[in-house]
């Protein structure tokens, strides 16, 4: 398996495994927290395969024992807590009147830890894809709609090739059916994930429309339908979109530089027009 994240490895390699091993992968991805409390015999019983199959599966993953696999899973569990639970607990937390200090420090920590080598590698691929696409189509549901709208507002300053899928949930599928391989869909979503977002990603894959997925959770069902995944760190203390918003601003700056000549001209023309109409005051 190398140095790859075990859950990410299972997702990426599942289709190349035997049927019984795929059963084990499905169970582990859905129940990885419970697996750390099981024996190999208990896991085989839950999945409905023989203990020998479990041991062979563990060996092929590169682990010496079932204990070694469970130890690896335990290392990862702290990264996949439910963000809605964090949001609720942040309201209940008592920080002795120092909420502003605690939250501020947590946000700074997230930004400091944000740019991992894996993110940077996929970031370059995401920017290349967006820059060459005919249109960039943004989807964010519930609180993530704010991220999609923010990116649209910034990019629209210099490029008309940006579209919003988030505003009218009833017509999302209609809009997706008008896209093709020359377009790209960017989905913003932390866990838990919404069925409509998964459906959009699945339909996009079926139609050959590239999908860029920005998330904090490599267990998301959206990942198997995505071409590029940008994985962000998330807080275990508070619900925050700061890393997502920061990534958006970075992407917008680079997209603007890729389209530098058009970007500058468009912004200058817009500024002149707004001043002439009295919408902008010096």
PDB file of C-alpha atoms in Angstrom:
ATOM      1  CA  UNK A   1       0.000   0.000   0.000  1.00  0.00           C
ATOM      2  CA  UNK A   2       2.928   2.360   0.486  1.00  0.00           C
ATOM      3  CA  UNK A   3       2.400   5.629   2.355  1.00  0.00           C
ATOM      4  CA  UNK A   4      -1.086   6.312   1.036  1.00  0.00           C
ATOM      5  CA  UNK A   5      -3.994   6.924   3.371  1.00  0.00           C
ATOM      6  CA  UNK A   6      -5.576   3.486   3.904  1.00  0.00           C
ATOM      7  CA  UNK A   7      -9.158   4.677   3.332  1.00  0.00           C
ATOM      8  CA  UNK A   8      -8.165   6.604   0.234  1.00  0.00           C
ATOM      9  CA  UNK A   9      -6.289   3.545  -1.027  1.00  0.00           C
ATOM     10  CA  UNK A  10      -9.346   1.329  -0.541  1.00  0.00           C
ATOM     11  CA  UNK A  11     -11.560   3.765  -2.456  1.00  0.00           C
ATOM     12  CA  UNK A  12      -9.144   4.074  -5.358  1.00  0.00           C
ATOM     13  CA  UNK A  13      -8.337   0.357  -5.657  1.00  0.00           C
ATOM     14  CA  UNK A  14     -11.666  -1.288  -4.827  1.00  0.00           C
ATOM     15  CA  UNK A  15     -12.606  -1.956  -8.450  1.00  0.00           C
ATOM     16  CA  UNK A  16      -9.415  -3.979  -8.998  1.00  0.00           C
ATOM     17  CA  UNK A  17     -10.085  -6.322  -6.085  1.00  0.00           C
ATOM     18  CA  UNK A  18     -11.858  -9.658  -5.945  1.00  0.00           C
ATOM     19  CA  UNK A  19     -15.577  -9.775  -5.188  1.00  0.00           C
ATOM     20  CA  UNK A  20     -15.114 -10.883  -1.571  1.00  0.00           C
ATOM     21  CA  UNK A  21     -12.439  -8.262  -0.975  1.00  0.00           C
ATOM     22  CA  UNK A  22     -14.796  -5.600  -2.333  1.00  0.00           C
ATOM     23  CA  UNK A  23     -17.328  -6.695   0.288  1.00  0.00           C
ATOM     24  CA  UNK A  24     -14.683  -6.091   2.949  1.00  0.00           C
ATOM     25  CA  UNK A  25     -13.810  -2.684   1.486  1.00  0.00           C
ATOM     26  CA  UNK A  26     -17.454  -1.580   1.489  1.00  0.00           C
ATOM     27  CA  UNK A  27     -17.898  -2.647   5.089  1.00  0.00           C
ATOM     28  CA  UNK A  28     -14.675  -0.996   6.299  1.00  0.00           C
ATOM     29  CA  UNK A  29     -15.426   2.307   4.555  1.00  0.00           C
ATOM     30  CA  UNK A  30     -18.883   2.475   6.133  1.00  0.00           C
ATOM     31  CA  UNK A  31     -17.935   1.104   9.560  1.00  0.00           C
ATOM     32  CA  UNK A  32     -14.234   1.864  10.060  1.00  0.00           C
ATOM     33  CA  UNK A  33     -14.838   3.058  13.621  1.00  0.00           C
ATOM     34  CA  UNK A  34     -16.559  -0.214  14.568  1.00  0.00           C
ATOM     35  CA  UNK A  35     -13.860  -2.291  12.855  1.00  0.00           C
ATOM     36  CA  UNK A  36     -11.254  -1.023  15.343  1.00  0.00           C
ATOM     37  CA  UNK A  37     -13.230  -2.780  18.101  1.00  0.00           C
ATOM     38  CA  UNK A  38     -13.541  -6.123  16.290  1.00  0.00           C
ATOM     39  CA  UNK A  39     -11.459  -9.245  15.924  1.00  0.00           C
ATOM     40  CA  UNK A  40     -10.727 -10.700  12.492  1.00  0.00           C
ATOM     41  CA  UNK A  41     -13.291 -13.418  13.186  1.00  0.00           C
ATOM     42  CA  UNK A  42     -15.958 -10.851  14.076  1.00  0.00           C
ATOM     43  CA  UNK A  43     -15.231  -8.868  10.904  1.00  0.00           C
ATOM     44  CA  UNK A  44     -15.517 -11.999   8.764  1.00  0.00           C
ATOM     45  CA  UNK A  45     -18.879 -12.791  10.364  1.00  0.00           C
ATOM     46  CA  UNK A  46     -20.209  -9.251   9.815  1.00  0.00           C
ATOM     47  CA  UNK A  47     -19.182  -9.209   6.151  1.00  0.00           C
ATOM     48  CA  UNK A  48     -20.148 -12.803   5.447  1.00  0.00           C
ATOM     49  CA  UNK A  49     -16.753 -14.038   4.263  1.00  0.00           C
ATOM     50  CA  UNK A  50     -14.320 -16.543   5.734  1.00  0.00           C
ATOM     51  CA  UNK A  51     -11.651 -15.575   8.243  1.00  0.00           C
ATOM     52  CA  UNK A  52      -9.033 -16.766   5.754  1.00  0.00           C
ATOM     53  CA  UNK A  53     -10.364 -14.210   3.259  1.00  0.00           C
ATOM     54  CA  UNK A  54      -9.990 -11.456   5.860  1.00  0.00           C
ATOM     55  CA  UNK A  55      -6.405 -12.438   6.641  1.00  0.00           C
ATOM     56  CA  UNK A  56      -5.507 -12.662   2.947  1.00  0.00           C
ATOM     57  CA  UNK A  57      -7.085  -9.219   2.394  1.00  0.00           C
ATOM     58  CA  UNK A  58      -5.038  -7.725   5.255  1.00  0.00           C
ATOM     59  CA  UNK A  59      -1.834  -9.251   3.880  1.00  0.00           C
ATOM     60  CA  UNK A  60      -2.490  -7.888   0.372  1.00  0.00           C
ATOM     61  CA  UNK A  61      -2.929  -4.409   1.873  1.00  0.00           C
ATOM     62  CA  UNK A  62       0.597  -4.720   3.258  1.00  0.00           C
ATOM     63  CA  UNK A  63      -0.248  -5.200   6.940  1.00  0.00           C
ATOM     64  CA  UNK A  64       1.357  -7.914   9.045  1.00  0.00           C
ATOM     65  CA  UNK A  65      -1.724  -8.413  11.194  1.00  0.00           C
ATOM     66  CA  UNK A  66      -5.314  -7.345  11.737  1.00  0.00           C
ATOM     67  CA  UNK A  67      -4.092  -5.333  14.708  1.00  0.00           C
ATOM     68  CA  UNK A  68      -1.841  -3.283  12.406  1.00  0.00           C
ATOM     69  CA  UNK A  69      -4.828  -2.452  10.188  1.00  0.00           C
ATOM     70  CA  UNK A  70      -6.908  -1.410  13.204  1.00  0.00           C
ATOM     71  CA  UNK A  71      -4.066   0.789  14.452  1.00  0.00           C
ATOM     72  CA  UNK A  72      -3.958   2.571  11.091  1.00  0.00           C
ATOM     73  CA  UNK A  73      -7.716   3.124  11.152  1.00  0.00           C
ATOM     74  CA  UNK A  74      -7.518   4.598  14.654  1.00  0.00           C
ATOM     75  CA  UNK A  75      -5.006   7.183  13.442  1.00  0.00           C
ATOM     76  CA  UNK A  76      -7.479   8.394  10.833  1.00  0.00           C
ATOM     77  CA  UNK A  77     -10.689   8.504  12.829  1.00  0.00           C
ATOM     78  CA  UNK A  78      -9.993  11.852  14.429  1.00  0.00           C
ATOM     79  CA  UNK A  79     -10.200  13.490  10.991  1.00  0.00           C
ATOM     80  CA  UNK A  80     -13.734  12.389  10.175  1.00  0.00           C
ATOM     81  CA  UNK A  81     -16.061  13.706  12.868  1.00  0.00           C
ATOM     82  CA  UNK A  82     -19.474  15.035  11.892  1.00  0.00           C
ATOM     83  CA  UNK A  83     -19.243  18.768  11.172  1.00  0.00           C
ATOM     84  CA  UNK A  84     -22.848  19.395  12.137  1.00  0.00           C
ATOM     85  CA  UNK A  85     -22.056  17.992  15.580  1.00  0.00           C
ATOM     86  CA  UNK A  86     -19.090  20.354  15.801  1.00  0.00           C
ATOM     87  CA  UNK A  87     -21.328  23.257  14.897  1.00  0.00           C
ATOM     88  CA  UNK A  88     -23.787  22.401  17.664  1.00  0.00           C
ATOM     89  CA  UNK A  89     -21.070  21.778  20.237  1.00  0.00           C
ATOM     90  CA  UNK A  90     -19.450  25.124  19.424  1.00  0.00           C
ATOM     91  CA  UNK A  91     -22.661  26.856  20.529  1.00  0.00           C
ATOM     92  CA  UNK A  92     -22.655  24.935  23.806  1.00  0.00           C
ATOM     93  CA  UNK A  93     -18.970  25.441  24.569  1.00  0.00           C
ATOM     94  CA  UNK A  94     -17.974  27.626  27.518  1.00  0.00           C
ATOM     95  CA  UNK A  95     -14.646  29.376  26.895  1.00  0.00           C
ATOM     96  CA  UNK A  96     -14.815  31.735  29.877  1.00  0.00           C
ATOM     97  CA  UNK A  97     -15.557  34.732  27.667  1.00  0.00           C
ATOM     98  CA  UNK A  98     -12.568  34.046  25.384  1.00  0.00           C
ATOM     99  CA  UNK A  99     -14.471  32.683  22.396  1.00  0.00           C
ATOM    100  CA  UNK A 100     -12.930  35.232  20.053  1.00  0.00           C
ATOM    101  CA  UNK A 101      -9.397  34.189  21.054  1.00  0.00           C
ATOM    102  CA  UNK A 102     -10.011  30.450  20.913  1.00  0.00           C
ATOM    103  CA  UNK A 103     -11.819  30.505  17.563  1.00  0.00           C
ATOM    104  CA  UNK A 104      -9.289  32.912  16.054  1.00  0.00           C
ATOM    105  CA  UNK A 105      -6.357  30.682  17.033  1.00  0.00           C
ATOM    106  CA  UNK A 106      -8.127  27.598  15.688  1.00  0.00           C
ATOM    107  CA  UNK A 107      -8.745  29.300  12.354  1.00  0.00           C
ATOM    108  CA  UNK A 108      -5.094  30.362  12.119  1.00  0.00           C
ATOM    109  CA  UNK A 109      -4.023  26.790  12.853  1.00  0.00           C
ATOM    110  CA  UNK A 110      -6.238  25.445  10.079  1.00  0.00           C
ATOM    111  CA  UNK A 111      -4.764  27.915   7.600  1.00  0.00           C
ATOM    112  CA  UNK A 112      -1.210  27.030   8.650  1.00  0.00           C
ATOM    113  CA  UNK A 113      -1.915  23.311   8.153  1.00  0.00           C
ATOM    114  CA  UNK A 114      -3.938  23.727   4.971  1.00  0.00           C
ATOM    115  CA  UNK A 115      -1.357  23.401   2.194  1.00  0.00           C
ATOM    116  CA  UNK A 116      -0.399  19.736   2.294  1.00  0.00           C
ATOM    117  CA  UNK A 117       1.673  18.187  -0.547  1.00  0.00           C
ATOM    118  CA  UNK A 118      -1.385  16.165  -1.619  1.00  0.00           C
ATOM    119  CA  UNK A 119      -3.550  19.282  -1.824  1.00  0.00           C
ATOM    120  CA  UNK A 120      -0.913  21.191  -3.794  1.00  0.00           C
ATOM    121  CA  UNK A 121      -0.549  18.376  -6.313  1.00  0.00           C
ATOM    122  CA  UNK A 122      -4.280  18.191  -6.934  1.00  0.00           C
ATOM    123  CA  UNK A 123      -4.623  21.979  -6.818  1.00  0.00           C
ATOM    124  CA  UNK A 124      -2.420  22.384  -9.909  1.00  0.00           C
ATOM    125  CA  UNK A 125      -4.539  19.847 -11.783  1.00  0.00           C
ATOM    126  CA  UNK A 126      -7.756  21.613 -10.685  1.00  0.00           C
ATOM    127  CA  UNK A 127      -6.536  25.022 -11.857  1.00  0.00           C
ATOM    128  CA  UNK A 128      -5.450  23.605 -15.227  1.00  0.00           C
ATOM    129  CA  UNK A 129      -8.878  22.012 -15.667  1.00  0.00           C
ATOM    130  CA  UNK A 130     -10.821  25.156 -14.724  1.00  0.00           C
ATOM    131  CA  UNK A 131      -8.632  27.403 -16.872  1.00  0.00           C
ATOM    132  CA  UNK A 132      -9.253  25.368 -20.035  1.00  0.00           C
ATOM    133  CA  UNK A 133     -12.956  24.682 -19.421  1.00  0.00           C
ATOM    134  CA  UNK A 134     -15.666  26.472 -21.346  1.00  0.00           C
ATOM    135  CA  UNK A 135     -17.641  27.117 -18.169  1.00  0.00           C
ATOM    136  CA  UNK A 136     -17.028  26.599 -14.447  1.00  0.00           C
ATOM    137  CA  UNK A 137     -20.232  25.439 -12.744  1.00  0.00           C
ATOM    138  CA  UNK A 138     -20.435  25.767  -8.960  1.00  0.00           C
ATOM    139  CA  UNK A 139     -22.505  23.686  -6.548  1.00  0.00           C
ATOM    140  CA  UNK A 140     -22.756  24.175  -2.795  1.00  0.00           C
ATOM    141  CA  UNK A 141     -25.773  23.165  -0.710  1.00  0.00           C
ATOM    142  CA  UNK A 142     -26.812  24.486   2.715  1.00  0.00           C
ATOM    143  CA  UNK A 143     -23.900  26.433   4.314  1.00  0.00           C
ATOM    144  CA  UNK A 144     -21.622  25.608   1.384  1.00  0.00           C
ATOM    145  CA  UNK A 145     -23.846  27.637  -0.932  1.00  0.00           C
ATOM    146  CA  UNK A 146     -22.069  30.670   0.520  1.00  0.00           C
ATOM    147  CA  UNK A 147     -18.726  29.357  -0.771  1.00  0.00           C
ATOM    148  CA  UNK A 148     -20.150  28.750  -4.260  1.00  0.00           C
ATOM    149  CA  UNK A 149     -21.729  32.203  -4.410  1.00  0.00           C
ATOM    150  CA  UNK A 150     -18.537  33.855  -3.164  1.00  0.00           C
ATOM    151  CA  UNK A 151     -16.417  32.203  -5.851  1.00  0.00           C
ATOM    152  CA  UNK A 152     -18.946  33.125  -8.528  1.00  0.00           C
ATOM    153  CA  UNK A 153     -18.902  36.789  -7.462  1.00  0.00           C
ATOM    154  CA  UNK A 154     -15.109  36.979  -7.597  1.00  0.00           C
ATOM    155  CA  UNK A 155     -14.623  35.170 -10.917  1.00  0.00           C
ATOM    156  CA  UNK A 156     -17.453  37.050 -12.627  1.00  0.00           C
ATOM    157  CA  UNK A 157     -15.420  40.253 -12.189  1.00  0.00           C
ATOM    158  CA  UNK A 158     -13.105  39.101 -14.980  1.00  0.00           C
ATOM    159  CA  UNK A 159     -14.773  36.141 -16.706  1.00  0.00           C
ATOM    160  CA  UNK A 160     -18.322  35.396 -17.894  1.00  0.00           C
ATOM    161  CA  UNK A 161     -17.630  31.662 -17.951  1.00  0.00           C
ATOM    162  CA  UNK A 162     -18.843  31.029 -14.407  1.00  0.00           C
ATOM    163  CA  UNK A 163     -22.265  29.612 -13.545  1.00  0.00           C
ATOM    164  CA  UNK A 164     -24.149  28.928 -10.332  1.00  0.00           C
ATOM    165  CA  UNK A 165     -25.949  25.627  -9.819  1.00  0.00           C
ATOM    166  CA  UNK A 166     -26.733  26.225  -6.143  1.00  0.00           C
ATOM    167  CA  UNK A 167     -29.492  28.820  -6.230  1.00  0.00           C
ATOM    168  CA  UNK A 168     -32.347  26.731  -7.614  1.00  0.00           C
ATOM    169  CA  UNK A 169     -32.157  23.173  -6.324  1.00  0.00           C
ATOM    170  CA  UNK A 170     -35.186  22.175  -8.409  1.00  0.00           C
ATOM    171  CA  UNK A 171     -33.444  22.905 -11.708  1.00  0.00           C
ATOM    172  CA  UNK A 172     -29.970  21.578 -10.939  1.00  0.00           C
ATOM    173  CA  UNK A 173     -30.423  18.429 -13.005  1.00  0.00           C
ATOM    174  CA  UNK A 174     -31.815  20.439 -15.923  1.00  0.00           C
ATOM    175  CA  UNK A 175     -28.700  22.616 -15.879  1.00  0.00           C
ATOM    176  CA  UNK A 176     -26.322  19.665 -15.643  1.00  0.00           C
ATOM    177  CA  UNK A 177     -27.929  18.086 -18.721  1.00  0.00           C
ATOM    178  CA  UNK A 178     -26.870  21.155 -20.730  1.00  0.00           C
ATOM    179  CA  UNK A 179     -23.183  20.616 -19.865  1.00  0.00           C
ATOM    180  CA  UNK A 180     -20.619  18.368 -21.519  1.00  0.00           C
ATOM    181  CA  UNK A 181     -16.941  17.428 -21.380  1.00  0.00           C
ATOM    182  CA  UNK A 182     -15.857  20.993 -22.203  1.00  0.00           C
ATOM    183  CA  UNK A 183     -17.343  22.226 -18.926  1.00  0.00           C
ATOM    184  CA  UNK A 184     -16.409  21.498 -15.315  1.00  0.00           C
ATOM    185  CA  UNK A 185     -18.450  21.217 -12.110  1.00  0.00           C
ATOM    186  CA  UNK A 186     -16.937  22.270  -8.768  1.00  0.00           C
ATOM    187  CA  UNK A 187     -18.708  20.855  -5.699  1.00  0.00           C
ATOM    188  CA  UNK A 188     -18.175  22.334  -2.236  1.00  0.00           C
ATOM    189  CA  UNK A 189     -19.217  20.049   0.615  1.00  0.00           C
ATOM    190  CA  UNK A 190     -17.957  18.777   3.959  1.00  0.00           C
ATOM    191  CA  UNK A 191     -19.572  15.812   5.692  1.00  0.00           C
ATOM    192  CA  UNK A 192     -22.379  14.875   6.101  1.00  0.00           C
ATOM    193  CA  UNK A 193     -23.159  14.753   2.390  1.00  0.00           C
ATOM    194  CA  UNK A 194     -26.429  15.496   0.650  1.00  0.00           C
ATOM    195  CA  UNK A 195     -28.045  13.048  -1.758  1.00  0.00           C
ATOM    196  CA  UNK A 196     -28.577  15.722  -4.423  1.00  0.00           C
ATOM    197  CA  UNK A 197     -24.868  16.563  -4.526  1.00  0.00           C
ATOM    198  CA  UNK A 198     -24.054  12.874  -4.962  1.00  0.00           C
ATOM    199  CA  UNK A 199     -26.624  12.613  -7.770  1.00  0.00           C
ATOM    200  CA  UNK A 200     -25.130  15.616  -9.572  1.00  0.00           C
ATOM    201  CA  UNK A 201     -21.640  14.109  -9.390  1.00  0.00           C
ATOM    202  CA  UNK A 202     -22.873  10.731 -10.617  1.00  0.00           C
ATOM    203  CA  UNK A 203     -24.764  12.213 -13.571  1.00  0.00           C
ATOM    204  CA  UNK A 204     -21.757  14.387 -14.425  1.00  0.00           C
ATOM    205  CA  UNK A 205     -19.515  11.325 -14.564  1.00  0.00           C
ATOM    206  CA  UNK A 206     -22.022   9.504 -16.784  1.00  0.00           C
ATOM    207  CA  UNK A 207     -22.030  12.464 -19.187  1.00  0.00           C
ATOM    208  CA  UNK A 208     -18.244  12.862 -19.187  1.00  0.00           C
ATOM    209  CA  UNK A 209     -18.346  16.182 -17.317  1.00  0.00           C
ATOM    210  CA  UNK A 210     -15.242  16.624 -15.131  1.00  0.00           C
ATOM    211  CA  UNK A 211     -15.922  17.116 -11.394  1.00  0.00           C
ATOM    212  CA  UNK A 212     -13.682  18.905  -8.889  1.00  0.00           C
ATOM    213  CA  UNK A 213     -14.699  18.088  -5.323  1.00  0.00           C
ATOM    214  CA  UNK A 214     -13.631  20.266  -2.368  1.00  0.00           C
ATOM    215  CA  UNK A 215     -14.194  18.415   0.908  1.00  0.00           C
ATOM    216  CA  UNK A 216     -12.757  17.382   4.255  1.00  0.00           C
ATOM    217  CA  UNK A 217     -13.766  13.735   4.037  1.00  0.00           C
ATOM    218  CA  UNK A 218     -12.278  11.113   1.726  1.00  0.00           C
ATOM    219  CA  UNK A 219     -15.105   8.757   2.689  1.00  0.00           C
ATOM    220  CA  UNK A 220     -17.635  10.860   0.807  1.00  0.00           C
ATOM    221  CA  UNK A 221     -19.609   8.952  -1.846  1.00  0.00           C
ATOM    222  CA  UNK A 222     -18.987  11.907  -4.167  1.00  0.00           C
ATOM    223  CA  UNK A 223     -15.308  11.010  -4.430  1.00  0.00           C
ATOM    224  CA  UNK A 224     -15.850   7.992  -6.690  1.00  0.00           C
ATOM    225  CA  UNK A 225     -17.526  10.289  -9.229  1.00  0.00           C
ATOM    226  CA  UNK A 226     -14.859  13.024  -8.995  1.00  0.00           C
ATOM    227  CA  UNK A 227     -11.887  13.628 -11.280  1.00  0.00           C
ATOM    228  CA  UNK A 228      -9.989  15.791  -8.796  1.00  0.00           C
ATOM    229  CA  UNK A 229     -10.395  15.942  -5.012  1.00  0.00           C
ATOM    230  CA  UNK A 230      -9.103  18.877  -2.976  1.00  0.00           C
ATOM    231  CA  UNK A 231      -9.057  17.655   0.631  1.00  0.00           C
ATOM    232  CA  UNK A 232      -8.986  20.326   3.340  1.00  0.00           C
ATOM    233  CA  UNK A 233      -8.335  20.028   7.060  1.00  0.00           C
ATOM    234  CA  UNK A 234     -11.290  20.755   9.308  1.00  0.00           C
ATOM    235  CA  UNK A 235     -11.643  21.750  12.919  1.00  0.00           C
ATOM    236  CA  UNK A 236     -12.603  19.233  15.568  1.00  0.00           C
ATOM    237  CA  UNK A 237     -13.711  22.122  17.811  1.00  0.00           C
ATOM    238  CA  UNK A 238     -15.767  24.495  15.673  1.00  0.00           C
ATOM    239  CA  UNK A 239     -17.586  24.487  12.363  1.00  0.00           C
ATOM    240  CA  UNK A 240     -15.739  26.845  10.024  1.00  0.00           C
ATOM    241  CA  UNK A 241     -15.464  27.477   6.280  1.00  0.00           C
ATOM    242  CA  UNK A 242     -12.244  29.463   6.607  1.00  0.00           C
ATOM    243  CA  UNK A 243     -10.003  26.893   4.800  1.00  0.00           C
ATOM    244  CA  UNK A 244     -12.570  26.540   2.004  1.00  0.00           C
ATOM    245  CA  UNK A 245     -12.887  30.296   1.565  1.00  0.00           C
ATOM    246  CA  UNK A 246      -9.108  30.710   1.615  1.00  0.00           C
ATOM    247  CA  UNK A 247      -8.736  28.080  -1.100  1.00  0.00           C
ATOM    248  CA  UNK A 248     -11.364  29.856  -3.189  1.00  0.00           C
ATOM    249  CA  UNK A 249      -9.453  33.136  -3.007  1.00  0.00           C
ATOM    250  CA  UNK A 250      -6.206  31.404  -3.973  1.00  0.00           C
ATOM    251  CA  UNK A 251      -7.877  29.727  -6.954  1.00  0.00           C
ATOM    252  CA  UNK A 252      -9.504  32.975  -8.085  1.00  0.00           C
ATOM    253  CA  UNK A 253      -6.186  34.850  -8.018  1.00  0.00           C
ATOM    254  CA  UNK A 254      -4.513  32.162 -10.098  1.00  0.00           C
ATOM    255  CA  UNK A 255      -7.406  31.951 -12.551  1.00  0.00           C
ATOM    256  CA  UNK A 256      -7.236  35.732 -12.901  1.00  0.00           C
ATOM    257  CA  UNK A 257      -3.511  35.515 -13.650  1.00  0.00           C
ATOM    258  CA  UNK A 258      -4.092  32.781 -16.232  1.00  0.00           C
ATOM    259  CA  UNK A 259      -6.523  35.127 -17.962  1.00  0.00           C
ATOM    260  CA  UNK A 260      -4.489  38.218 -17.058  1.00  0.00           C
ATOM    261  CA  UNK A 261      -5.003  40.325 -20.178  1.00  0.00           C
ATOM    262  CA  UNK A 262      -8.736  39.721 -20.354  1.00  0.00           C
ATOM    263  CA  UNK A 263      -9.086  39.956 -16.573  1.00  0.00           C
ATOM    264  CA  UNK A 264      -7.514  43.408 -16.304  1.00  0.00           C
ATOM    265  CA  UNK A 265      -9.437  44.789 -19.283  1.00  0.00           C
ATOM    266  CA  UNK A 266     -12.763  43.445 -18.004  1.00  0.00           C
ATOM    267  CA  UNK A 267     -12.256  44.836 -14.507  1.00  0.00           C
ATOM    268  CA  UNK A 268     -11.229  48.246 -15.875  1.00  0.00           C
ATOM    269  CA  UNK A 269     -14.283  48.382 -18.144  1.00  0.00           C
ATOM    270  CA  UNK A 270     -16.579  47.367 -15.295  1.00  0.00           C
ATOM    271  CA  UNK A 271     -15.067  49.978 -12.973  1.00  0.00           C
ATOM    272  CA  UNK A 272     -15.454  52.701 -15.587  1.00  0.00           C
ATOM    273  CA  UNK A 273     -19.085  51.754 -16.255  1.00  0.00           C
ATOM    274  CA  UNK A 274     -19.990  51.695 -12.553  1.00  0.00           C
ATOM    275  CA  UNK A 275     -18.462  55.135 -12.044  1.00  0.00           C
ATOM    276  CA  UNK A 276     -20.239  56.560 -15.087  1.00  0.00           C
ATOM    277  CA  UNK A 277     -23.597  55.286 -13.822  1.00  0.00           C
ATOM    278  CA  UNK A 278     -22.949  56.580 -10.326  1.00  0.00           C
ATOM    279  CA  UNK A 279     -22.936  53.111  -8.760  1.00  0.00           C
ATOM    280  CA  UNK A 280     -19.372  53.552  -7.517  1.00  0.00           C
ATOM    281  CA  UNK A 281     -18.170  56.554  -5.541  1.00  0.00           C
ATOM    282  CA  UNK A 282     -14.513  57.438  -5.125  1.00  0.00           C
TER     283      UNK A 282
END
